[in-house]
Amino acid sequence: MNKFLEFVAEIFEVSAEELSGDTAYKSIPQWNSLMHLRLVAEIEERFGAEIPIDEVPDIKTLADFYVYIPEANKEAGSYKG
Amino acid sequence: MRLAILSNVNLDMLNQYLSKEFEVFQAQGYGQWIQETITPSRELSNFNPDVFFILLDGYSLLEGFDARAKAEKELLGVVKHINNLASLHPTSKIFASNIDIVSKRITEGDRLRIENHYMNYWEDELFQCMQKQSNLHLFDLRVLIENIGRRNFYSDKMWYMGSIPYSIEGLKSLAEAVDHKIKLHIMTRKKVLVLDLDNTLWGGVLGEDGMEGIEIATSLLGAAYRDAQLRIKEIADTGILLAIVSKNNEEDVYNVLSNHPQMVLKRDDFVAICANWESKAENIVSIAKKLNLGLDSFVFLDDNPVERKAVKLGLPDVSVIEFPKDVSKLPHVIQEAFYRHFYITRLTDEDLSKTEQYQQEIKRQFVLDNSISMEEYLSSLQIEIVLETMRSEQLERVAQLTQKTNQFNLLTTRYSKEQLNEYNAENNNHIFVATVSDRYGSSGLVFVLMASIDGAQAQIDNLLMSCRVMGRHIEDTVMTALEKKLKQAGIKKIKARFIPTERNKPAMNLLERMDYKLIKKNNNGVKDYIRDLDDECPQRKNINTLIWSERDR
């Protein structure tokens, strides 16, 4: 989860300490609707995740995103890039 | 730098990337861009962008237009909007993209791909429009997409999620390309490419392998050198001067340049050939003197790291190209050097005849070496000056001169074409230009004087002359003719100012020599002058022939 939060923090341009699995959509100014799309695309690309488009509106927190990351990539440092 | 991106698709994410480096206009919805070309919103007018990018998605643009005539009409209409935008914002640079159209329709295999026709049709129309609008330029979106590949550039998911046709990778590369394009536009172009010969323009060492032994051919390794020469020739064709600095026998070098059947570059392609055993730095300095150019106008290509380092250390103003370890990369390295040092969007006639002019200059110098006195030499040149009020077709050249003239420049005030247009639009402002020719040929438009008039007083807002005609008393004759004209128009006095820079020593004493009176000297070296048009000016040498052009008589 830490590596995942660091990755998201880089996109939000905040420090990773400010984020947790409970951080929710629109709870911080950076996470607006545009950023939501970007997160979907960036997470898919970086972690090889597949997030079906009809499930995107149901994603409310970072923990919801984390669910889509394949088990193998959840270990620190094992994802591509 | 204020930047506005107009598009027919959602590019908010691109704006987000670019806003790290530029001030980016936040458009009210992406469908609005055509609206902005007809009647700009107050938000856009207030924002007043320096640069516009019109990035159009071809598929969305033509979706639903099945009949060819209708699709063409639609594209033509959009080009008209772009033309309109260019007219509405004459002081901004406008980059319009070509279009890429993905064919999504399922058809039989042998069907004509009409999309290819539309992409070319668009580009033809856009190019025609660019001929009319000097502030409109091409943004090559298609090449960007070709290099990355459509499969990576587009994303269906982004499209269905947010009306964004492009992937994250596509958007990032688009942001980089926009950033790069803007930077190219603000850089100053270098003027001379200095080349080594052995293992640079050909493989092998001429002194050891002989003319038959050097590698230059249309296939295999020799072709890498030949392709490199082709790219160098193309750079030269954009008005860049080529020179050779090589440790070789002069005779051998001339022999290869004249007689080797595979050489692309010939003797006449070079303004200077230094084949000797002097240090390369010394040779470059002597070429710079001969051509009257600063060392910061020079770029150096040499395979030998020791020579590169010596030039870097000895002449830090010269740009040195990193030579590839693998020669198969050489043509590509030269291509990149063009974008890095010599890039230009559009060529003026001046650029194209530049090599010829510098060669004439070298011939003139040769005459100078053999003639008795300066006066005699100058009169033997049979100089003729044509003076006139700037015409619109000269605008590009005048802007270019204000931007790159460093030496004979009184104020070193730079103008873009757009700013020049703005200046010229004021009733009391005048831009005068002079074209100079002599028995060896034309030097083209080389002198610019910008003046504003307030009652019976004129003020010089810019005065500069290309260094290629310095030392010929052109300025004496031109100033005398201009002052006479101003006097006839009722002007009594002319105010002028000199602002020193590191480079403009040649203009330092100009005003004194023209008998302008120094009235104030500031601490930073800035000097203010005034001239009463009734006063004599004994120091001027009016030795050249001058005529006013037809229209100004």
XYZ file of C-alpha atoms in Angstrom:
634
model
C 0.000 0.000 0.000
C 2.867 2.377 0.780
C 4.320 2.176 -2.733
C 0.842 2.727 -4.120
C 0.290 5.806 -1.931
C 3.676 7.188 -2.948
C 2.732 6.786 -6.585
C -0.584 8.584 -6.077
C 1.116 11.295 -4.025
C 3.422 11.993 -6.949
C 0.445 12.510 -9.250
C -1.381 14.699 -6.714
C 1.848 16.560 -5.988
C 1.420 16.143 -2.211
C 3.507 14.208 0.316
C 2.608 10.547 0.830
C 1.972 11.131 4.548
C -1.092 13.181 3.653
C -2.708 10.160 2.007
C -4.183 6.915 3.266
C -6.561 4.257 2.026
C -9.380 6.362 3.461
C -8.524 9.435 1.379
C -11.688 10.004 -0.619
C -12.711 11.550 -3.928
C -13.035 15.339 -3.556
C -11.744 15.206 0.037
C -8.638 17.028 -1.180
C -8.664 19.748 -3.873
C -6.395 17.804 -6.251
C -8.776 14.879 -6.564
C -11.434 16.328 -8.856
C -13.316 14.584 -11.661
C -10.495 15.134 -14.152
C -7.948 13.719 -11.723
C -10.232 10.743 -11.164
C -9.910 9.823 -14.855
C -6.187 10.357 -14.763
C -5.860 8.079 -11.737
C -7.717 5.305 -13.533
C -5.442 5.572 -16.556
C -2.203 5.995 -14.612
C -2.928 3.121 -12.231
C -3.849 0.825 -15.112
C -0.645 1.717 -16.921
C 1.703 1.577 -13.946
C 0.382 -1.500 -12.158
C -1.070 -3.445 -15.086
C -4.488 -3.191 -13.421
C -7.751 -3.391 -15.317
C -10.534 -1.190 -14.004
C -13.796 -1.777 -15.912
C -15.312 1.512 -17.017
C -18.729 0.853 -15.447
C -17.111 0.377 -12.046
C -15.238 3.696 -12.172
C -18.101 5.746 -10.658
C -18.178 3.376 -7.644
C -14.578 4.092 -6.713
C -14.704 6.526 -3.796
C -11.412 6.062 -1.915
C -7.809 5.120 -2.580
C -8.489 1.770 -0.919
C -11.158 1.170 -3.572
C -8.489 1.671 -6.225
C -6.030 -0.604 -4.433
C -8.408 -3.523 -4.815
C -7.801 -3.536 -8.588
C -4.047 -3.896 -8.347
C -3.038 -7.506 -9.129
C -1.653 -9.459 -6.126
C 1.816 -9.798 -7.687
C 2.142 -6.032 -7.972
C 1.054 -5.326 -4.426
C 4.491 -6.354 -3.172
C 6.748 -3.301 -2.953
C 8.880 -2.641 -6.011
C 7.636 -5.487 -8.155
C 5.491 -3.460 -10.525
C 6.895 -2.329 -13.835
C 8.583 1.045 -14.158
C 4.592 33.013 -21.459
C 0.793 32.924 -21.749
C -0.587 29.950 -23.615
C -4.075 29.106 -24.887
C -4.999 25.673 -26.166
C -8.121 25.433 -28.266
C -9.486 22.058 -29.231
C -12.583 20.210 -30.342
C -11.966 17.552 -27.668
C -11.322 17.641 -23.931
C -7.673 18.581 -23.383
C -7.964 19.820 -19.791
C -5.417 17.217 -18.773
C -2.925 18.622 -21.292
C -3.526 22.078 -19.796
C -2.815 20.593 -16.396
C 0.560 19.230 -17.542
C 1.529 22.459 -19.309
C 0.506 24.734 -16.457
C 3.622 23.596 -14.607
C 5.687 25.598 -17.070
C 3.350 28.162 -18.625
C 0.425 30.353 -17.752
C -2.394 28.407 -19.412
C -5.794 29.766 -20.392
C -8.638 27.788 -18.852
C -11.216 27.487 -21.622
C -14.890 27.280 -20.690
C -15.575 23.853 -22.172
C -13.848 22.368 -25.173
C -16.703 22.865 -27.602
C -16.199 26.607 -27.409
C -13.122 26.920 -29.567
C -14.921 27.882 -32.777
C -16.838 30.464 -30.782
C -13.509 31.972 -29.718
C -12.437 32.377 -33.349
C -15.568 34.298 -34.255
C -16.059 36.469 -31.214
C -13.346 35.978 -28.608
C -14.698 35.764 -25.080
C -13.775 38.534 -22.690
C -11.832 35.973 -20.667
C -9.641 35.111 -23.645
C -9.169 38.745 -24.697
C -8.158 39.688 -21.181
C -5.817 36.737 -20.963
C -4.160 37.899 -24.215
C -2.156 34.751 -25.056
C 1.361 34.990 -26.490
C 0.864 31.636 -28.139
C -2.180 29.685 -29.331
C -2.227 25.996 -30.073
C -5.180 24.719 -32.073
C -5.093 20.966 -31.605
C -7.819 19.222 -33.512
C -8.889 15.625 -33.324
C -9.593 14.477 -36.870
C -11.976 11.690 -36.004
C -14.272 13.909 -33.916
C -14.043 16.690 -36.484
C -15.456 14.563 -39.283
C -17.657 12.141 -37.387
C -20.991 11.929 -39.163
C -19.788 13.520 -42.418
C -20.164 10.667 -44.845
C -20.292 12.470 -48.181
C -16.948 13.671 -49.471
C -18.199 17.096 -50.588
C -19.734 17.735 -47.169
C -16.628 16.659 -45.309
C -14.417 18.891 -47.440
C -16.777 21.800 -46.883
C -16.606 21.211 -43.140
C -12.789 21.146 -43.172
C -12.640 24.290 -45.290
C -14.935 26.021 -42.814
C -12.657 25.108 -39.919
C -9.579 26.426 -41.758
C -11.496 29.687 -42.242
C -12.021 29.855 -38.485
C -8.315 29.395 -37.924
C -7.603 32.123 -40.459
C -10.026 34.321 -38.557
C -8.297 33.625 -35.264
C -4.923 34.561 -36.811
C -6.404 37.886 -37.979
C -8.039 38.574 -34.625
C -4.758 38.045 -32.750
C -2.064 39.572 -34.974
C 0.369 39.897 -32.082
C 0.116 36.233 -31.019
C 1.803 33.223 -32.568
C -0.684 30.599 -33.638
C 0.167 26.954 -34.120
C -2.491 24.910 -35.871
C -2.226 21.152 -35.991
C -2.601 18.942 -38.988
C -5.157 16.205 -38.378
C -4.928 12.486 -37.892
C -8.072 10.518 -38.683
C -8.374 7.003 -37.358
C -10.509 4.829 -39.514
C -12.826 2.867 -37.199
C -15.397 1.716 -39.703
C -15.549 -1.966 -40.626
C -15.381 -2.389 -44.398
C -14.278 -4.816 -47.057
C -10.503 -4.902 -47.537
C -10.217 -3.264 -50.930
C -12.063 -0.114 -50.028
C -10.415 3.305 -50.554
C -9.401 4.919 -47.269
C -10.941 8.338 -47.767
C -9.421 9.437 -44.424
C -6.014 9.755 -46.104
C -7.484 12.166 -48.605
C -9.026 14.298 -45.843
C -5.763 14.491 -43.894
C -3.942 15.760 -46.994
C -6.789 18.049 -47.970
C -6.641 19.664 -44.541
C -2.909 20.147 -44.729
C -3.098 21.717 -48.209
C -5.738 24.198 -47.095
C -3.889 25.014 -43.883
C -0.654 25.659 -45.813
C -2.455 28.037 -48.153
C -3.800 29.879 -45.149
C -0.285 30.093 -43.657
C 0.915 31.893 -46.794
C -1.520 34.688 -45.978
C -0.999 34.822 -42.224
C 2.568 35.396 -41.130
C 1.725 34.589 -37.480
C 0.221 31.178 -38.333
C 2.446 28.100 -38.126
C 2.110 24.343 -38.386
C 2.091 22.032 -35.391
C 2.924 18.581 -36.735
C 0.565 16.422 -34.707
C 0.639 13.659 -37.305
C 4.367 13.077 -37.051
C 4.034 12.968 -33.277
C 1.336 10.298 -33.550
C 3.285 8.358 -36.191
C 6.368 8.257 -33.973
C 4.444 6.945 -30.970
C 1.982 4.867 -32.927
C -1.783 5.238 -32.891
C -2.198 2.205 -30.651
C -0.282 3.997 -27.896
C -1.446 7.522 -28.622
C -5.182 6.938 -28.520
C -7.208 5.367 -25.736
C -10.770 4.194 -26.151
C -11.172 4.056 -22.411
C -10.237 7.719 -21.925
C -12.632 8.574 -24.727
C -15.574 6.748 -23.185
C -14.743 7.922 -19.660
C -14.129 11.595 -20.352
C -14.299 12.535 -24.056
C -10.510 12.525 -24.070
C -9.342 10.688 -27.188
C -5.743 10.312 -26.066
C -3.968 8.033 -23.618
C -1.854 9.292 -20.711
C 1.233 8.527 -22.788
C -0.253 10.402 -25.743
C -1.094 13.421 -23.603
C 2.349 13.469 -22.015
C 4.074 13.354 -25.401
C 1.726 16.049 -26.661
C 2.654 18.244 -23.688
C 6.339 17.678 -24.406
C 5.916 18.519 -28.086
C 4.046 21.750 -27.294
C 6.686 22.724 -24.752
C 9.454 21.962 -27.257
C 7.761 23.958 -30.034
C 7.456 27.038 -27.824
C 11.103 26.818 -26.814
C 12.232 26.516 -30.449
C 10.430 29.730 -31.172
C 12.215 31.776 -28.582
C 15.727 30.513 -29.285
C 18.223 32.447 -31.428
C 19.371 30.653 -34.535
C 23.046 29.851 -35.034
C 24.587 30.841 -38.355
C 27.603 28.673 -39.148
C 28.243 24.919 -39.000
C 31.973 24.129 -38.811
C 32.879 20.617 -39.953
C 35.825 18.313 -39.549
C 36.532 15.951 -42.479
C 38.253 12.656 -41.560
C 35.804 10.264 -39.873
C 33.212 13.047 -39.824
C 32.224 13.774 -43.440
C 33.753 10.508 -44.609
C 35.182 7.363 -43.045
C 38.946 6.968 -42.825
C 41.855 9.393 -42.940
C 42.432 11.140 -46.257
C 46.175 11.665 -45.622
C 46.679 7.912 -45.116
C 43.966 6.201 -47.159
C 43.974 8.547 -50.148
C 40.937 9.653 -52.131
C 40.184 6.087 -53.258
C 40.426 4.727 -49.727
C 38.012 6.972 -47.825
C 34.542 5.622 -47.034
C 31.679 7.410 -48.684
C 29.152 5.484 -50.709
C 25.489 4.824 -51.368
C 25.437 1.579 -49.384
C 26.763 0.065 -46.162
C 28.992 2.121 -43.814
C 29.885 4.689 -46.482
C 26.187 5.503 -46.764
C 26.041 6.697 -43.145
C 28.570 9.401 -44.048
C 26.806 10.168 -47.310
C 23.445 10.496 -45.537
C 25.112 12.736 -42.969
C 26.291 14.944 -45.842
C 22.782 15.009 -47.299
C 21.404 16.221 -43.953
C 24.167 18.843 -43.717
C 23.370 20.036 -47.224
C 19.719 20.392 -46.198
C 20.748 22.475 -43.199
C 22.816 24.680 -45.543
C 19.783 25.060 -47.789
C 17.966 26.788 -44.932
C 20.549 29.586 -45.051
C 23.167 28.173 -42.698
C 26.816 28.648 -43.686
C 29.184 25.690 -43.819
C 32.915 25.815 -43.150
C 35.639 23.184 -43.022
C 38.271 23.099 -40.306
C 40.420 20.019 -40.772
C 43.986 18.866 -40.231
C 44.777 17.899 -43.797
C 46.670 18.954 -46.918
C 44.709 21.716 -48.579
C 45.374 20.281 -52.030
C 44.055 16.804 -51.094
C 40.885 18.322 -49.647
C 40.154 20.409 -52.745
C 40.755 17.311 -54.844
C 38.116 15.295 -52.927
C 35.628 18.179 -52.902
C 35.911 18.588 -56.659
C 36.454 15.050 -57.868
C 35.059 12.397 -55.511
C 31.914 11.093 -57.242
C 30.056 10.264 -53.995
C 30.607 13.557 -52.212
C 27.328 15.421 -51.676
C 29.047 18.548 -50.389
C 31.128 20.373 -52.974
C 33.616 23.190 -52.797
C 30.970 25.867 -53.411
C 28.912 24.711 -50.441
C 31.532 26.088 -48.041
C 32.175 29.733 -47.241
C 35.582 28.880 -45.809
C 37.892 25.896 -46.083
C 40.700 25.737 -43.513
C 42.770 22.633 -44.214
C 45.986 23.156 -42.273
C 47.777 22.221 -39.049
C 46.845 25.262 -36.972
C 44.680 24.703 -33.916
C 40.988 24.393 -34.714
C 40.128 27.187 -32.306
C 42.440 29.594 -34.155
C 40.896 28.616 -37.480
C 37.376 29.158 -36.172
C 38.334 32.593 -34.839
C 39.777 33.573 -38.213
C 36.594 32.444 -40.014
C 34.503 34.442 -37.530
C 36.588 37.543 -38.259
C 36.366 37.058 -41.994
C 32.593 36.687 -41.856
C 32.162 39.435 -39.271
C 30.171 37.095 -36.995
C 30.315 36.472 -33.234
C 31.603 33.116 -32.013
C 28.225 32.411 -30.444
C 26.910 31.965 -34.010
C 29.105 28.892 -34.515
C 28.377 25.174 -34.121
C 31.197 22.626 -34.343
C 31.052 18.989 -35.497
C 34.107 16.763 -35.062
C 34.520 13.047 -34.309
C 37.672 13.623 -32.263
C 36.903 14.116 -28.544
C 40.231 15.884 -27.995
C 39.441 18.479 -30.656
C 35.927 18.920 -29.256
C 37.276 19.490 -25.784
C 39.911 21.947 -27.045
C 37.238 24.009 -28.815
C 34.928 23.839 -25.791
C 37.671 25.107 -23.500
C 39.224 27.615 -25.887
C 36.006 29.006 -27.352
C 33.229 28.528 -24.804
C 30.777 30.529 -26.975
C 30.932 27.943 -29.769
C 28.349 25.143 -29.495
C 29.888 21.704 -29.823
C 27.785 18.773 -31.072
C 28.196 15.485 -29.166
C 29.477 13.051 -31.790
C 27.885 9.561 -31.595
C 30.056 6.582 -30.670
C 28.228 4.615 -33.352
C 28.448 6.237 -36.814
C 25.104 4.750 -37.874
C 23.586 7.384 -35.578
C 25.400 10.302 -37.260
C 22.647 11.327 -39.736
C 20.154 11.366 -36.864
C 22.497 13.401 -34.650
C 22.755 15.993 -37.427
C 18.995 16.058 -37.778
C 18.702 16.767 -34.063
C 21.390 19.445 -34.303
C 19.162 21.244 -36.796
C 16.299 21.344 -34.309
C 18.583 22.333 -31.510
C 20.688 25.063 -33.170
C 19.356 26.046 -36.573
C 15.580 25.617 -36.464
C 13.456 28.020 -38.515
C 9.719 27.948 -39.293
C 9.774 29.811 -42.559
C 12.500 30.910 -44.937
C 12.887 34.426 -46.289
C 14.621 35.084 -49.616
C 17.468 36.540 -47.577
C 18.077 33.233 -45.826
C 18.218 31.441 -49.134
C 20.790 33.697 -50.765
C 22.931 34.019 -47.663
C 25.698 31.575 -48.633
C 26.076 33.349 -51.937
C 26.286 36.697 -50.192
C 28.985 35.559 -47.808
C 30.986 34.158 -50.665
C 30.700 37.542 -52.354
C 31.927 39.053 -49.116
C 35.018 36.877 -49.185
C 35.661 37.947 -52.787
C 35.311 41.585 -51.730
C 37.854 41.020 -48.991
C 40.167 39.588 -51.574
C 39.872 42.787 -53.630
C 40.492 44.782 -50.447
C 43.779 42.984 -49.861
C 44.941 44.034 -53.317
C 43.666 47.573 -53.552
C 45.501 50.734 -52.610
C 43.227 52.785 -50.381
C 39.918 52.302 -48.608
C 38.343 55.126 -50.604
C 39.406 53.572 -53.849
C 38.182 50.190 -52.770
C 34.761 51.524 -51.783
C 34.310 53.409 -55.000
C 35.402 50.345 -56.970
C 32.475 48.501 -55.362
C 29.946 50.846 -57.025
C 27.569 50.721 -54.101
C 23.933 51.557 -54.711
C 21.408 52.107 -51.928
C 17.630 52.031 -52.315
C 15.777 53.663 -49.428
C 12.075 53.253 -48.751
C 9.266 53.034 -46.229
C 8.940 49.400 -45.152
C 6.560 47.364 -47.306
C 4.491 44.573 -45.748
C 6.419 41.859 -47.564
C 9.601 43.132 -45.890
C 8.158 42.716 -42.398
C 9.572 39.236 -41.823
C 13.090 40.295 -42.809
C 12.944 43.479 -40.703
C 11.796 41.541 -37.634
C 14.602 39.068 -38.231
C 17.164 41.899 -38.442
C 15.980 43.487 -35.186
C 16.312 40.104 -33.511
C 19.722 39.061 -34.678
C 21.720 42.206 -35.300
C 24.115 42.623 -32.393
C 26.987 44.797 -33.556
C 25.773 47.808 -35.491
C 22.714 48.325 -33.335
C 22.077 51.574 -31.478
C 19.456 50.356 -28.988
C 19.260 46.577 -29.471
C 15.468 46.674 -29.203
C 14.082 43.378 -30.507
C 10.752 43.179 -32.323
C 8.734 40.139 -33.300
C 6.811 40.382 -36.551
C 3.700 40.918 -34.502
C 5.193 43.720 -32.417
C 6.562 45.334 -35.548
C 3.098 45.313 -37.063
C 1.763 46.948 -33.944
C 4.453 49.651 -34.046
C 3.850 50.319 -37.717
C 0.105 50.664 -37.194
C 0.610 53.885 -35.184
C 0.178 56.964 -37.379
C 3.221 58.800 -36.079
C 5.583 55.863 -36.347
C 7.727 55.225 -39.389
C 9.910 52.315 -40.426
C 12.514 53.035 -43.095
C 14.596 50.325 -44.732
C 17.526 50.348 -47.122
C 18.601 47.717 -49.628
C 22.216 47.703 -50.735
C 23.857 46.266 -53.834
C 27.221 46.555 -55.495
C 29.062 45.194 -58.505
C 29.364 41.760 -56.890
C 25.679 41.388 -56.228
C 22.925 42.363 -53.812
C 23.306 42.322 -50.038
C 19.537 42.645 -49.690
C 17.722 44.571 -46.991
C 20.411 45.519 -44.486
C 19.435 48.800 -42.807
C 16.478 49.642 -40.581
C 15.551 52.914 -38.916
C 12.386 53.254 -36.843
C 11.315 56.729 -35.833
C 8.325 58.275 -34.091
C 7.250 61.853 -34.681
C 5.829 64.217 -32.088
C 5.115 67.666 -33.515
C 8.327 69.125 -34.884
C 10.495 66.550 -33.144
C 11.397 63.041 -34.209
C 12.825 60.287 -32.053
C 14.901 57.340 -33.217
C 13.274 54.196 -31.761
C 15.594 51.710 -33.448
C 18.582 51.956 -35.761
C 20.526 48.989 -36.973
C 22.497 47.684 -39.900
C 23.581 44.186 -40.844
C 27.270 43.630 -40.146
C 27.811 42.383 -43.665
C 27.852 45.948 -45.034
C 29.638 47.631 -42.124
C 32.544 49.970 -42.859
C 31.226 51.203 -46.202
C 29.689 54.496 -45.040
C 26.224 53.241 -45.948
C 24.875 54.821 -42.754
C 26.290 58.264 -43.649
C 24.398 58.377 -46.921
C 21.198 56.875 -45.513
C 21.031 59.179 -42.480
C 21.604 62.244 -44.646
C 18.798 61.268 -47.012
C 16.407 60.432 -44.163
C 17.075 63.673 -42.318
C 16.509 65.643 -45.476
C 13.137 63.971 -45.876
C 12.176 64.620 -42.251
C 13.210 68.255 -42.586
C 10.984 68.633 -45.617
C 8.142 67.252 -43.504
C 8.684 70.068 -40.987
C 10.808 68.265 -38.401
C 13.321 70.516 -36.611
C 15.042 68.215 -34.146
C 15.839 64.511 -33.746
C 16.288 62.834 -30.385
C 18.411 59.686 -30.197
C 19.826 57.357 -27.594
C 22.684 54.870 -27.434
C 22.443 51.826 -25.134
C 25.732 49.931 -24.800
C 25.791 46.105 -24.837
C 28.675 43.665 -24.893
C 28.429 43.423 -28.636
C 27.505 46.807 -30.100
C 30.853 48.633 -30.018
C 30.603 49.286 -33.790
C 27.605 51.558 -33.095
C 29.218 53.337 -30.124
C 30.451 56.438 -31.926
C 27.832 56.499 -34.646
C 25.845 59.443 -33.277
C 28.957 61.556 -32.653
C 30.134 60.849 -36.171
C 26.718 61.900 -37.464
C 27.092 65.176 -35.488
C 24.405 64.481 -32.926
C 24.984 66.505 -29.718
C 25.451 64.598 -26.482
C 23.060 66.047 -23.900
C 23.116 63.486 -21.120
C 25.337 60.629 -20.074
C 23.867 58.185 -17.559
C 25.884 56.063 -15.141
C 25.157 52.808 -16.980
C 26.704 54.153 -20.197
C 23.379 55.092 -21.791
C 23.796 58.328 -23.733
C 21.132 60.758 -24.931
C 21.633 62.948 -27.978
C 19.828 65.591 -29.938
C 20.399 66.929 -33.406
C 19.204 70.236 -34.793
C 18.525 69.610 -38.461
C 19.879 73.058 -39.364
C 23.372 72.182 -38.084
C 26.137 71.109 -40.445
C 27.589 67.618 -40.327
C 31.136 67.784 -41.643
C 32.179 64.297 -40.525
C 29.851 62.347 -42.792
C 31.173 60.759 -45.945
C 28.381 60.810 -48.455
C 30.247 58.730 -50.989
C 27.533 56.281 -52.027
C 24.727 56.573 -54.544
C 21.246 56.594 -52.981
C 17.830 56.604 -54.561
C 14.427 56.700 -52.899
C 12.138 53.966 -54.139
C 9.395 54.986 -56.550
C 6.644 55.093 -53.897
C 8.496 57.367 -51.490
C 9.626 59.968 -53.976
